[in-house]
CSV table of C-alpha atoms in Angstrom, one decimal:
chain,number,residue,atom,x,y,z
A,1425,MET,CA,-10.3,-27.3,-5.9
A,1426,THR,CA,-10.7,-23.6,-6.3
A,1427,ARG,CA,-7.8,-21.6,-7.7
A,1428,PRO,CA,-6.0,-19.5,-5.1
A,1429,VAL,CA,-5.5,-15.8,-4.7
A,1430,LEU,CA,-1.8,-14.8,-4.9
A,1431,VAL,CA,-0.7,-11.9,-2.6
A,1432,THR,CA,2.8,-10.6,-3.3
A,1433,GLY,CA,4.5,-8.8,-0.4
A,1434,ALA,CA,2.6,-11.1,1.9
A,1435,ALA,CA,4.9,-10.5,4.9
A,1436,GLY,CA,4.6,-6.8,4.6
A,1437,PHE,CA,2.3,-4.4,6.5
A,1438,ILE,CA,-0.5,-4.2,4.1
A,1439,GLY,CA,0.1,-7.6,2.5
A,1440,ALA,CA,-0.2,-9.6,5.7
A,1441,ALA,CA,-3.4,-7.7,6.6
A,1442,VAL,CA,-4.9,-8.5,3.2
A,1443,CYS,CA,-3.9,-12.2,3.5
A,1444,GLU,CA,-5.5,-12.3,7.0
A,1445,ARG,CA,-8.8,-10.9,5.6
A,1446,LEU,CA,-8.8,-13.3,2.7
A,1447,LEU,CA,-8.1,-16.3,4.9
A,1448,ALA,CA,-10.9,-15.2,7.3
A,1449,ARG,CA,-13.4,-15.4,4.5
A,1450,GLY,CA,-12.3,-18.9,3.4
A,1451,GLU,CA,-10.0,-18.1,0.4
A,1452,ARG,CA,-7.1,-20.3,-0.5
A,1453,VAL,CA,-4.1,-17.9,-0.4
A,1454,LEU,CA,-0.6,-18.0,-1.7
A,1455,GLY,CA,1.7,-15.6,0.0
A,1456,LEU,CA,4.9,-14.5,-1.7
A,1457,ASP,CA,7.7,-12.4,-0.1
A,1458,ASN,CA,11.5,-12.3,-0.3
A,1459,LEU,CA,11.8,-11.3,3.4
A,1460,ASN,CA,14.5,-8.8,2.6
A,1461,ALA,CA,16.3,-6.8,5.3
A,1462,TYR,CA,15.0,-3.3,4.4
A,1463,TYR,CA,13.6,-3.5,7.9
A,1464,ASP,CA,13.8,-6.1,10.6
A,1465,PRO,CA,12.8,-9.5,9.1
A,1466,ALA,CA,11.7,-10.6,12.6
A,1467,LEU,CA,8.6,-8.4,12.2
A,1468,LYS,CA,7.8,-10.0,8.9
A,1469,GLN,CA,8.3,-13.5,10.3
A,1470,ALA,CA,5.9,-12.5,13.2
A,1471,ARG,CA,3.2,-11.5,10.7
A,1472,LEU,CA,3.7,-14.7,8.8
A,1473,GLY,CA,3.3,-16.7,12.0
A,1474,ARG,CA,0.0,-15.0,12.7
A,1475,LEU,CA,-1.2,-16.0,9.2
A,1476,GLN,CA,-0.1,-19.6,9.6
A,1477,ALA,CA,-1.9,-19.8,13.0
A,1478,ARG,CA,-5.1,-18.5,11.5
A,1479,ALA,CA,-5.2,-20.6,8.4
A,1480,ALA,CA,-7.1,-23.8,8.0
A,1481,PRO,CA,-5.3,-26.9,6.7
A,1482,GLN,CA,-4.3,-26.5,3.0
A,1483,GLN,CA,-5.6,-22.9,3.0
A,1484,TRP,CA,-2.3,-21.1,3.2
A,1485,THR,CA,1.0,-21.5,1.4
A,1486,PHE,CA,4.0,-19.3,1.7
A,1487,LEU,CA,6.5,-18.9,-1.1
A,1488,PRO,CA,9.9,-17.3,-0.3
A,1489,HIS,CA,10.6,-15.7,-3.7
A,1490,ALA,CA,11.4,-12.3,-5.1
A,1491,VAL,CA,9.4,-10.8,-7.9
A,1492,GLU,CA,12.7,-9.9,-9.5
A,1493,ASP,CA,13.3,-13.6,-10.1
A,1494,ALA,CA,11.5,-14.1,-13.5
A,1495,ALA,CA,12.0,-17.9,-13.5
A,1496,ALA,CA,10.6,-18.3,-10.0
A,1497,ILE,CA,7.6,-16.1,-10.8
A,1498,GLY,CA,6.9,-18.0,-14.0
A,1499,ALA,CA,7.2,-21.4,-12.3
A,1500,LEU,CA,4.9,-20.6,-9.4
A,1501,PHE,CA,2.2,-19.2,-11.8
A,1502,ALA,CA,2.4,-22.4,-13.9
A,1503,GLN,CA,2.2,-24.6,-10.8
A,1504,TRP,CA,-0.5,-22.8,-8.8
A,1505,ARG,CA,-2.4,-21.0,-11.5
A,1506,PRO,CA,-3.8,-18.2,-9.2
A,1507,ALA,CA,-7.2,-16.9,-10.3
A,1508,ARG,CA,-6.6,-13.4,-8.9
A,1509,VAL,CA,-3.5,-11.5,-7.8
A,1510,VAL,CA,-3.0,-8.7,-5.3
A,1511,HIS,CA,0.4,-7.3,-6.0
A,1512,LEU,CA,1.8,-5.4,-3.0
A,1513,ALA,CA,5.5,-6.4,-3.2
A,1514,ALA,CA,7.7,-3.3,-3.8
A,1515,GLN,CA,10.7,-1.5,-2.6
A,1516,ALA,CA,8.9,1.1,-0.3
A,1517,GLY,CA,10.0,4.4,1.1
A,1518,VAL,CA,10.4,7.8,-0.5
A,1519,ARG,CA,13.6,8.9,1.2
A,1520,TYR,CA,15.4,5.6,0.8
A,1521,SER,CA,14.9,5.9,-3.0
A,1522,ILE,CA,17.2,9.0,-3.0
A,1523,ASP,CA,20.3,7.0,-2.0
A,1524,ASN,CA,19.3,3.5,-3.3
A,1525,PRO,CA,17.7,3.9,-6.7
A,1526,ALA,CA,18.7,0.5,-8.0
A,1527,ALA,CA,16.5,-1.3,-5.5
A,1528,TYR,CA,13.5,0.5,-6.9
A,1529,LEU,CA,14.3,-0.2,-10.5
A,1530,GLN,CA,14.7,-3.9,-9.8
A,1531,SER,CA,11.7,-4.5,-7.6
A,1532,ASN,CA,9.2,-1.9,-8.7
A,1533,LEU,CA,9.8,-1.9,-12.4
A,1534,LEU,CA,11.5,-5.2,-13.4
A,1535,GLY,CA,9.6,-7.2,-10.7
A,1536,PHE,CA,6.2,-5.7,-11.7
A,1537,GLY,CA,6.9,-6.5,-15.3
A,1538,HIS,CA,7.4,-10.2,-14.4
A,1539,VAL,CA,4.1,-10.2,-12.5
A,1540,LEU,CA,2.3,-8.6,-15.4
A,1541,GLU,CA,3.7,-11.1,-17.9
A,1542,ALA,CA,2.9,-14.1,-15.6
A,1543,CYS,CA,-0.7,-12.8,-15.2
A,1544,ARG,CA,-1.0,-12.5,-19.0
A,1545,ARG,CA,0.4,-16.0,-19.7
A,1546,HIS,CA,-1.6,-17.8,-17.0
A,1547,GLY,CA,-5.1,-16.5,-17.4
A,1548,VAL,CA,-5.4,-14.3,-14.3
A,1549,GLU,CA,-8.9,-13.0,-13.9
A,1550,HIS,CA,-8.0,-9.8,-12.1
A,1551,LEU,CA,-4.9,-8.0,-11.0
A,1552,VAL,CA,-5.1,-5.5,-8.1
A,1553,TYR,CA,-1.8,-3.6,-7.6
A,1554,ALA,CA,-0.5,-1.0,-5.2
A,1555,SER,CA,0.2,2.5,-6.4
A,1556,SER,CA,0.7,5.4,-4.1
A,1557,SER,CA,-0.5,8.9,-3.3
A,1558,SER,CA,3.1,9.9,-4.0
A,1559,VAL,CA,2.3,9.9,-7.8
A,1560,TYR,CA,0.6,13.3,-7.3
A,1561,GLY,CA,4.0,14.7,-6.7
A,1562,GLY,CA,4.2,18.5,-7.1
A,1563,ASN,CA,0.5,18.9,-7.4
A,1564,THR,CA,-1.0,21.1,-4.7
A,1565,ASN,CA,-4.6,21.1,-5.9
A,1566,LEU,CA,-6.3,19.3,-3.0
A,1567,PRO,CA,-8.0,17.0,-2.6
A,1568,PHE,CA,-6.2,14.8,-5.1
A,1569,SER,CA,-8.5,13.3,-7.8
A,1570,GLU,CA,-7.8,10.4,-10.1
A,1571,ALA,CA,-8.8,12.8,-12.9
A,1572,GLN,CA,-5.8,14.9,-12.3
A,1573,ALA,CA,-2.6,14.4,-14.3
A,1574,VAL,CA,0.4,12.9,-12.4
A,1575,ASN,CA,3.3,14.1,-14.5
A,1576,HIS,CA,5.5,15.7,-11.8
A,1577,PRO,CA,6.8,13.1,-9.4
A,1578,VAL,CA,9.3,14.4,-6.8
A,1579,SER,CA,10.9,11.1,-5.9
A,1580,LEU,CA,12.0,8.0,-7.8
A,1581,TYR,CA,9.6,5.9,-5.7
A,1582,ALA,CA,6.7,8.0,-7.0
A,1583,ALA,CA,8.0,7.7,-10.6
A,1584,THR,CA,8.1,3.9,-10.3
A,1585,LYS,CA,4.5,3.9,-9.1
A,1586,LYS,CA,3.4,6.0,-12.0
A,1587,ALA,CA,5.3,3.7,-14.3
A,1588,ASN,CA,3.4,0.7,-12.8
A,1589,GLU,CA,0.1,2.3,-13.7
A,1590,LEU,CA,1.3,2.9,-17.3
A,1591,MET,CA,2.6,-0.7,-17.5
A,1592,ALA,CA,-0.6,-2.2,-16.2
A,1593,HIS,CA,-2.7,-0.1,-18.6
A,1594,SER,CA,-0.7,-1.3,-21.5
A,1595,TYR,CA,-1.2,-4.9,-20.5
A,1596,SER,CA,-4.9,-4.3,-20.1
A,1597,HIS,CA,-5.1,-2.7,-23.5
A,1598,LEU,CA,-3.0,-5.3,-25.4
A,1599,TYR,CA,-4.0,-8.5,-23.7
A,1600,GLY,CA,-7.4,-7.7,-22.0
A,1601,LEU,CA,-5.9,-8.2,-18.5
A,1602,PRO,CA,-8.4,-6.6,-16.0
A,1603,ALA,CA,-6.2,-4.5,-13.7
A,1604,THR,CA,-7.0,-2.1,-10.9
A,1605,GLY,CA,-4.4,0.3,-9.4
A,1606,LEU,CA,-4.9,1.6,-5.9
A,1607,ARG,CA,-3.3,4.8,-4.7
A,1608,PHE,CA,-2.8,4.3,-0.9
A,1609,PHE,CA,-2.6,7.4,1.3
A,1610,THR,CA,-0.3,7.2,4.4
A,1611,VAL,CA,-1.3,3.9,5.9
A,1612,TYR,CA,-0.9,3.4,9.6
A,1613,GLY,CA,-2.0,0.9,12.3
A,1614,PRO,CA,-1.0,-2.3,14.1
A,1615,TRP,CA,1.9,-4.3,12.5
A,1616,GLY,CA,3.0,-1.2,10.6
A,1617,ARG,CA,6.4,-0.6,8.9
A,1618,PRO,CA,9.2,0.4,11.3
A,1619,ASP,CA,10.5,3.0,8.9
A,1620,MET,CA,7.3,5.0,8.9
A,1621,ALA,CA,6.6,7.9,11.2
A,1622,PRO,CA,4.1,6.3,13.6
A,1623,MET,CA,6.5,3.4,14.5
A,1624,LEU,CA,9.5,5.7,14.6
A,1625,PHE,CA,7.6,8.2,16.8
A,1626,ALA,CA,6.2,5.5,19.2
A,1627,ARG,CA,9.6,3.9,19.7
A,1628,ALA,CA,11.3,7.2,20.4
A,1629,ILE,CA,8.6,8.6,22.7
A,1630,LEU,CA,8.5,5.5,24.9
A,1631,ALA,CA,12.4,5.5,25.0
A,1632,GLY,CA,12.5,9.2,25.9
A,1633,GLU,CA,14.4,10.0,22.8
A,1634,PRO,CA,13.8,13.0,20.5
A,1635,ILE,CA,11.7,12.7,17.3
A,1636,GLN,CA,12.5,14.5,14.1
A,1637,VAL,CA,9.4,16.5,12.9
A,1638,PHE,CA,9.9,17.6,9.3
A,1639,ASN,CA,8.7,20.8,7.8
A,1640,HIS,CA,8.4,22.1,11.4
A,1641,GLY,CA,5.3,19.9,11.9
A,1642,ARG,CA,3.3,21.6,9.2
A,1643,MET,CA,3.2,18.6,6.9
A,1644,ARG,CA,-0.4,17.5,6.4
A,1645,ARG,CA,-1.1,13.9,5.7
A,1646,ASP,CA,-4.3,11.9,4.9
A,1647,PHE,CA,-3.6,9.1,7.5
A,1648,THR,CA,-5.6,6.0,6.5
A,1649,TYR,CA,-6.1,3.2,9.0
A,1650,ILE,CA,-5.0,-0.3,7.8
A,1651,ASP,CA,-8.5,-1.9,8.1
A,1652,ASP,CA,-9.9,0.7,5.7
A,1653,ILE,CA,-7.1,0.0,3.2
A,1654,VAL,CA,-7.8,-3.8,3.4
A,1655,GLU,CA,-11.5,-3.3,3.0
A,1656,GLY,CA,-10.9,-1.2,-0.2
A,1657,VAL,CA,-8.4,-3.7,-1.6
A,1658,VAL,CA,-10.7,-6.7,-1.1
A,1659,ARG,CA,-13.8,-4.9,-2.4
A,1660,CYS,CA,-11.8,-3.9,-5.5
A,1661,LEU,CA,-10.5,-7.4,-5.9
A,1662,ASP,CA,-14.0,-8.7,-6.0
A,1663,ARG,CA,-15.0,-6.4,-8.8
A,1664,ALA,CA,-12.8,-6.8,-11.8
A,1665,ALA,CA,-11.9,-3.7,-13.8
A,1666,THR,CA,-14.0,-3.2,-16.9
A,1667,PRO,CA,-13.7,-0.7,-19.8
A,1668,ASP,CA,-15.4,2.6,-19.3
A,1669,PRO,CA,-18.1,2.9,-21.9
A,1670,GLY,CA,-18.1,6.7,-21.4
A,1671,PHE,CA,-14.4,7.1,-22.0
A,1672,GLN,CA,-13.8,10.1,-24.4
A,1673,PRO,CA,-10.5,9.8,-26.4
A,1674,LEU,CA,-10.8,13.5,-27.3
A,1675,ALA,CA,-10.9,14.5,-23.6
A,1676,PRO,CA,-9.2,11.5,-21.9
A,1677,ASP,CA,-9.8,11.0,-18.2
A,1678,PRO,CA,-6.7,9.6,-16.5
A,1679,ALA,CA,-8.8,7.6,-14.1
A,1680,THR,CA,-10.5,5.4,-16.7
A,1681,SER,CA,-9.9,3.9,-20.1
A,1682,TRP,CA,-11.3,2.0,-23.1
A,1683,ALA,CA,-9.2,-0.9,-21.6
A,1684,PRO,CA,-10.2,-2.9,-18.5
A,1685,HIS,CA,-8.1,-0.8,-16.3
A,1686,ARG,CA,-9.1,1.4,-13.3
A,1687,ILE,CA,-7.4,3.7,-10.8
A,1688,PHE,CA,-8.7,4.6,-7.4
A,1689,ASN,CA,-7.6,6.6,-4.4
A,1690,ILE,CA,-7.9,5.0,-1.0
A,1691,GLY,CA,-7.6,7.6,1.7
A,1692,ASN,CA,-9.4,8.9,4.8
A,1693,SER,CA,-10.1,12.3,3.2
A,1694,GLN,CA,-9.4,14.0,6.5
A,1695,PRO,CA,-5.8,15.4,6.3
A,1696,VAL,CA,-4.3,16.5,9.6
A,1697,GLU,CA,-1.0,18.3,10.5
A,1698,LEU,CA,1.8,16.1,11.7
A,1699,LEU,CA,1.8,17.9,15.0
A,1700,ARG,CA,-1.9,16.8,15.5
A,1701,PHE,CA,-1.0,13.2,14.8
A,1702,ILE,CA,1.9,13.4,17.3
A,1703,ALA,CA,-0.4,14.9,20.0
A,1704,LEU,CA,-2.9,12.0,19.6
A,1705,LEU,CA,0.0,9.5,19.8
A,1706,GLU,CA,1.3,11.3,23.0
A,1707,ARG,CA,-2.1,11.0,24.6
A,1708,ALA,CA,-2.5,7.3,23.6
A,1709,LEU,CA,1.0,6.4,24.9
A,1710,GLY,CA,0.7,8.6,28.0
A,1711,ARG,CA,4.1,10.3,27.3
A,1712,THR,CA,5.3,13.6,25.9
A,1713,ALA,CA,7.5,13.7,22.8
A,1714,ARG,CA,10.7,15.6,22.6
A,1715,LYS,CA,10.4,17.3,19.2
A,1716,GLN,CA,13.2,18.3,16.9
A,1717,LEU,CA,11.6,20.6,14.3
A,1718,MET,CA,13.3,20.0,11.0
A,1719,PRO,CA,13.1,21.5,7.5
A,1720,MET,CA,11.3,19.8,4.6
A,1721,GLN,CA,13.2,16.8,3.2
A,1722,PRO,CA,14.0,16.1,-0.4
A,1723,GLY,CA,11.3,13.9,-2.0
A,1724,ASP,CA,8.5,14.9,0.4
A,1725,VAL,CA,5.4,16.9,-0.4
A,1726,GLU,CA,3.7,19.3,2.0
A,1727,ALA,CA,0.2,17.9,2.0
A,1728,THR,CA,-1.9,15.0,0.7
A,1729,ALA,CA,-5.7,14.5,0.7
A,1730,ALA,CA,-7.7,11.9,-1.1
A,1731,ASP,CA,-10.9,12.4,-3.1
A,1732,THR,CA,-12.5,8.9,-2.9
A,1733,ALA,CA,-15.7,9.5,-4.8
A,1734,LEU,CA,-14.7,7.1,-7.6
A,1735,LEU,CA,-13.9,4.3,-5.1
A,1736,GLU,CA,-17.2,4.8,-3.3
A,1737,ALA,CA,-19.1,4.8,-6.6
A,1738,TRP,CA,-17.3,1.6,-7.7
A,1739,VAL,CA,-17.5,-0.6,-4.6
A,1740,GLY,CA,-19.7,1.3,-2.2
A,1741,PHE,CA,-17.0,2.0,0.4
A,1742,ARG,CA,-14.9,4.9,1.6
A,1743,PRO,CA,-12.5,4.9,4.5
A,1744,ALA,CA,-13.9,6.4,7.7
A,1745,THR,CA,-12.0,5.2,10.7
A,1746,PRO,CA,-11.5,8.4,12.9
A,1747,LEU,CA,-7.8,9.2,13.5
A,1748,GLU,CA,-8.3,9.3,17.2
A,1749,GLU,CA,-9.6,5.7,17.2
A,1750,GLY,CA,-6.9,4.4,14.8
A,1751,VAL,CA,-4.1,6.0,16.8
A,1752,GLU,CA,-5.4,4.5,20.0
A,1753,ARG,CA,-5.5,1.0,18.5
A,1754,PHE,CA,-2.0,1.4,17.1
A,1755,ALA,CA,-0.6,2.6,20.4
A,1756,ARG,CA,-2.2,-0.3,22.3
A,1757,TRP,CA,-0.7,-2.8,19.8
A,1758,TYR,CA,2.7,-1.2,19.9
A,1759,GLN,CA,2.9,-1.3,23.7
A,1760,ASP,CA,1.7,-4.9,23.7
A,1761,HIS,CA,4.0,-6.1,21.0
A,1762,TYR,CA,7.1,-4.3,22.1
A,1763,ALA,CA,6.6,-4.4,25.8
A,1764,PRO,CA,9.8,-5.2,27.7
C-alpha cells in the first residue's frame, strides 16, 4: 500500500481544502488537528465531515492530536510512515499574538520542531510548510520578493514564521530533508476562518452591525483565493525542494540555498484597498456596510503585495482568480452555510 500524505491542521481553512484536493486525486491522506477553541470548533467539525463524505474507503484517517505533543507525533509517524508532509498546523492570527504569546511559542515553535524531528527520523521525502507574508514586517518595498531580507517582524506571529523558515533550513542542511516554505498572502474564500476580515465583515453586514475598518480603510492587501493557494501547495508538494546549483555564498539569496530548501510567495499580486474589498462584498451580499473607521492596529502592516515569479518558474503556476469572482463565491457560500 502506498505511504500516505500527512496534513497537519487538517480541520483548518487551508488544511481542509488541501486535504480535499489530495483526496480528489486519489491520495491516501492522514489529517491531524487538535480541534482547539481558538474559533468555533463546529466549523472545523463541518470541514472534517465534508472530507469524510468525499473520501473513498480506507483513503482518509483523522488523528485528533496536537503538534505540541511530542510523544503523539513520534508515534503516529512511526505507525503511519507518511511519505510527504504538508504542515499547516499553527496558532494563527497577528493580533491574538499580542495578548497570547505563549500559544505561539508552543504551537509554532515547539510543535514545528516536533514535526521536523519526526520527518528526519522517519524518512519523509518532502516537507511543505506554511510561512506567511507577515514575515516581511516593516518592509515597504513592494512587491515583496523572496530575495528580500525579512529581519524586521512587527508581530510575534511573524517572528515565529520566520523562525520556522530558519528551523526548516537547518534540518535541510544537516539532515538532507527536502523542505519548501510557502508565504501565504491574505487567504480568503469559502470555509474561511471566522476571525479574519471577510468572515467578520460578512456576518456584521448581514446582521446590520457596524464593521471596524482599520487604518481608515487605506490598508492594501494581496487577497488570494483559497483555490489558488491549494493549487500552489499541491504543485510544490509534487516537486521536492532541491539545492540551488547557482547559490552564491558570497552574495547569498534568502530565497534559495545550497541545502534542499526553497521559499516561495503565494499571492494574487493584485493588492487592493480594504475599502474596495468591502465594496465588492457589499455588492455580493446585496447590503451596505456600516463602517467604523479606525486607526492602524499594533502588529499590522499597511500594505502587502506578492512577487510570484519564483513560484511560477518552479511549478508553472501563479494565482490569478479575480477578486470580484472570489468575493462572489465567498458570499454565496457564506449565505448558504449560515442562512437562518
